[in-house]
Amino acid sequence: MYLPSHFEENRDAVMHALLRAHPFGLLITREGEEPCADAVPFLIDAARGPHGTLVAHVARANPLWRHAQGQRVLVVFQGPQAYVSPSAYPSKAEHGKVVPTWNYVMVQARGTLRASEDARELHGIVSRLTDTHEAGRAAPWAVGDAPADYIEKMLGAIVAIEIPIATLVGKWKVSQNRSAADREGVAREFEASNVAMARQVRTPGVEPG
């Protein structure tokens, strides 16, 4: 990833927050000579390993867990993103020397994938994923709401994966290379249409939403 220093984010806590807010990652592996990409919802265990550990599950029928076992892989997480019009910059009226661009937030995690068929591990992962994403509901569904024999059958159809993160890199391209006035112009532009981007432009690395 092309990463000028003024767009680089290296604080694990900030990147973990992005992963929690946007957990649907693109897992990139190799099958022979061919690159493969699978979209997978992940959990981040921040305390496991130097940069945390990504945890998820995939369908047993998905060949990913077999061909990527022990493979160094890449997972890409994307946060707020938006087209930036030159009209958002006050400097456009001053000298006209402005062009369009695209703002975005991205985190890339690399590590070695491990697959597991252990039923207890799978139950724990599924329960945590469910509890995390049901938490905001008035009446959250829990794994225990379904019959035990049905859950056992469903667990047999999936495989756990985990990726201890060896490297974690963040790119917050949110107008840091513009003047303070232009940055504020961009933030105002997005206040109604993309609040998350407006917040990142004003304070790069602020809690994503």
mmCIF file of N, CA, C and O in Angstrom, residues 1-4 76 104 106-108 110 169-171:
data_model
loop_
_atom_site.group_PDB
_atom_site.id
_atom_site.type_symbol
_atom_site.label_atom_id
_atom_site.label_comp_id
_atom_site.label_asym_id
_atom_site.label_seq_id
_atom_site.Cartn_x
_atom_site.Cartn_y
_atom_site.Cartn_z
ATOM 1 N N MET A 1 0.846 -1.194 0.000
ATOM 2 C CA MET A 1 0.000 0.000 0.000
ATOM 3 C C MET A 1 0.884 1.247 0.000
ATOM 4 O O MET A 1 1.798 1.368 0.825
ATOM 5 N N TYR A 2 0.620 2.158 -0.914
ATOM 6 C CA TYR A 2 1.335 3.427 -0.953
ATOM 7 C C TYR A 2 0.946 4.225 0.285
ATOM 8 O O TYR A 2 -0.244 4.449 0.550
ATOM 9 N N LEU A 3 1.944 4.659 1.068
ATOM 10 C CA LEU A 3 1.635 5.253 2.366
ATOM 11 C C LEU A 3 2.550 6.432 2.682
ATOM 12 O O LEU A 3 3.544 6.297 3.409
ATOM 13 N N PRO A 4 2.239 7.623 2.157
ATOM 14 C CA PRO A 4 2.987 8.815 2.562
ATOM 15 C C PRO A 4 2.896 9.001 4.074
ATOM 16 O O PRO A 4 1.865 8.688 4.693
ATOM 17 N N VAL A 76 -7.928 -6.764 4.708
ATOM 18 C CA VAL A 76 -8.112 -5.334 4.484
ATOM 19 C C VAL A 76 -9.452 -4.900 5.071
ATOM 20 O O VAL A 76 -10.495 -5.492 4.768
ATOM 21 N N TYR A 104 -10.218 8.442 2.375
ATOM 22 C CA TYR A 104 -10.602 7.116 2.861
ATOM 23 C C TYR A 104 -9.783 6.731 4.082
ATOM 24 O O TYR A 104 -8.718 7.295 4.347
ATOM 25 N N MET A 106 -8.308 3.143 5.945
ATOM 26 C CA MET A 106 -8.063 1.729 5.666
ATOM 27 C C MET A 106 -7.057 1.171 6.663
ATOM 28 O O MET A 106 -6.126 1.858 7.066
ATOM 29 N N VAL A 107 -7.275 -0.082 7.046
ATOM 30 C CA VAL A 107 -6.316 -0.803 7.879
ATOM 31 C C VAL A 107 -5.992 -2.119 7.186
ATOM 32 O O VAL A 107 -6.893 -2.814 6.700
ATOM 33 N N GLN A 108 -4.715 -2.460 7.156
ATOM 34 C CA GLN A 108 -4.278 -3.732 6.583
ATOM 35 C C GLN A 108 -3.556 -4.541 7.652
ATOM 36 O O GLN A 108 -2.636 -4.042 8.299
ATOM 37 N N ARG A 110 -1.616 -8.271 8.488
ATOM 38 C CA ARG A 110 -0.963 -9.449 7.919
ATOM 39 C C ARG A 110 -0.583 -10.417 9.036
ATOM 40 O O ARG A 110 -0.179 -9.994 10.124
ATOM 41 N N VAL A 169 -1.084 -1.961 9.718
ATOM 42 C CA VAL A 169 -0.789 -0.663 9.114
ATOM 43 C C VAL A 169 -2.092 0.064 8.819
ATOM 44 O O VAL A 169 -3.035 -0.524 8.280
ATOM 45 N N GLY A 170 -2.127 1.337 9.173
ATOM 46 C CA GLY A 170 -3.321 2.136 8.909
ATOM 47 C C GLY A 170 -3.027 3.299 7.985
ATOM 48 O O GLY A 170 -1.939 3.902 8.043
ATOM 49 N N LYS A 171 -3.979 3.598 7.117
ATOM 50 C CA LYS A 171 -3.876 4.778 6.250
ATOM 51 C C LYS A 171 -5.128 5.624 6.445
ATOM 52 O O LYS A 171 -6.235 5.180 6.136
#
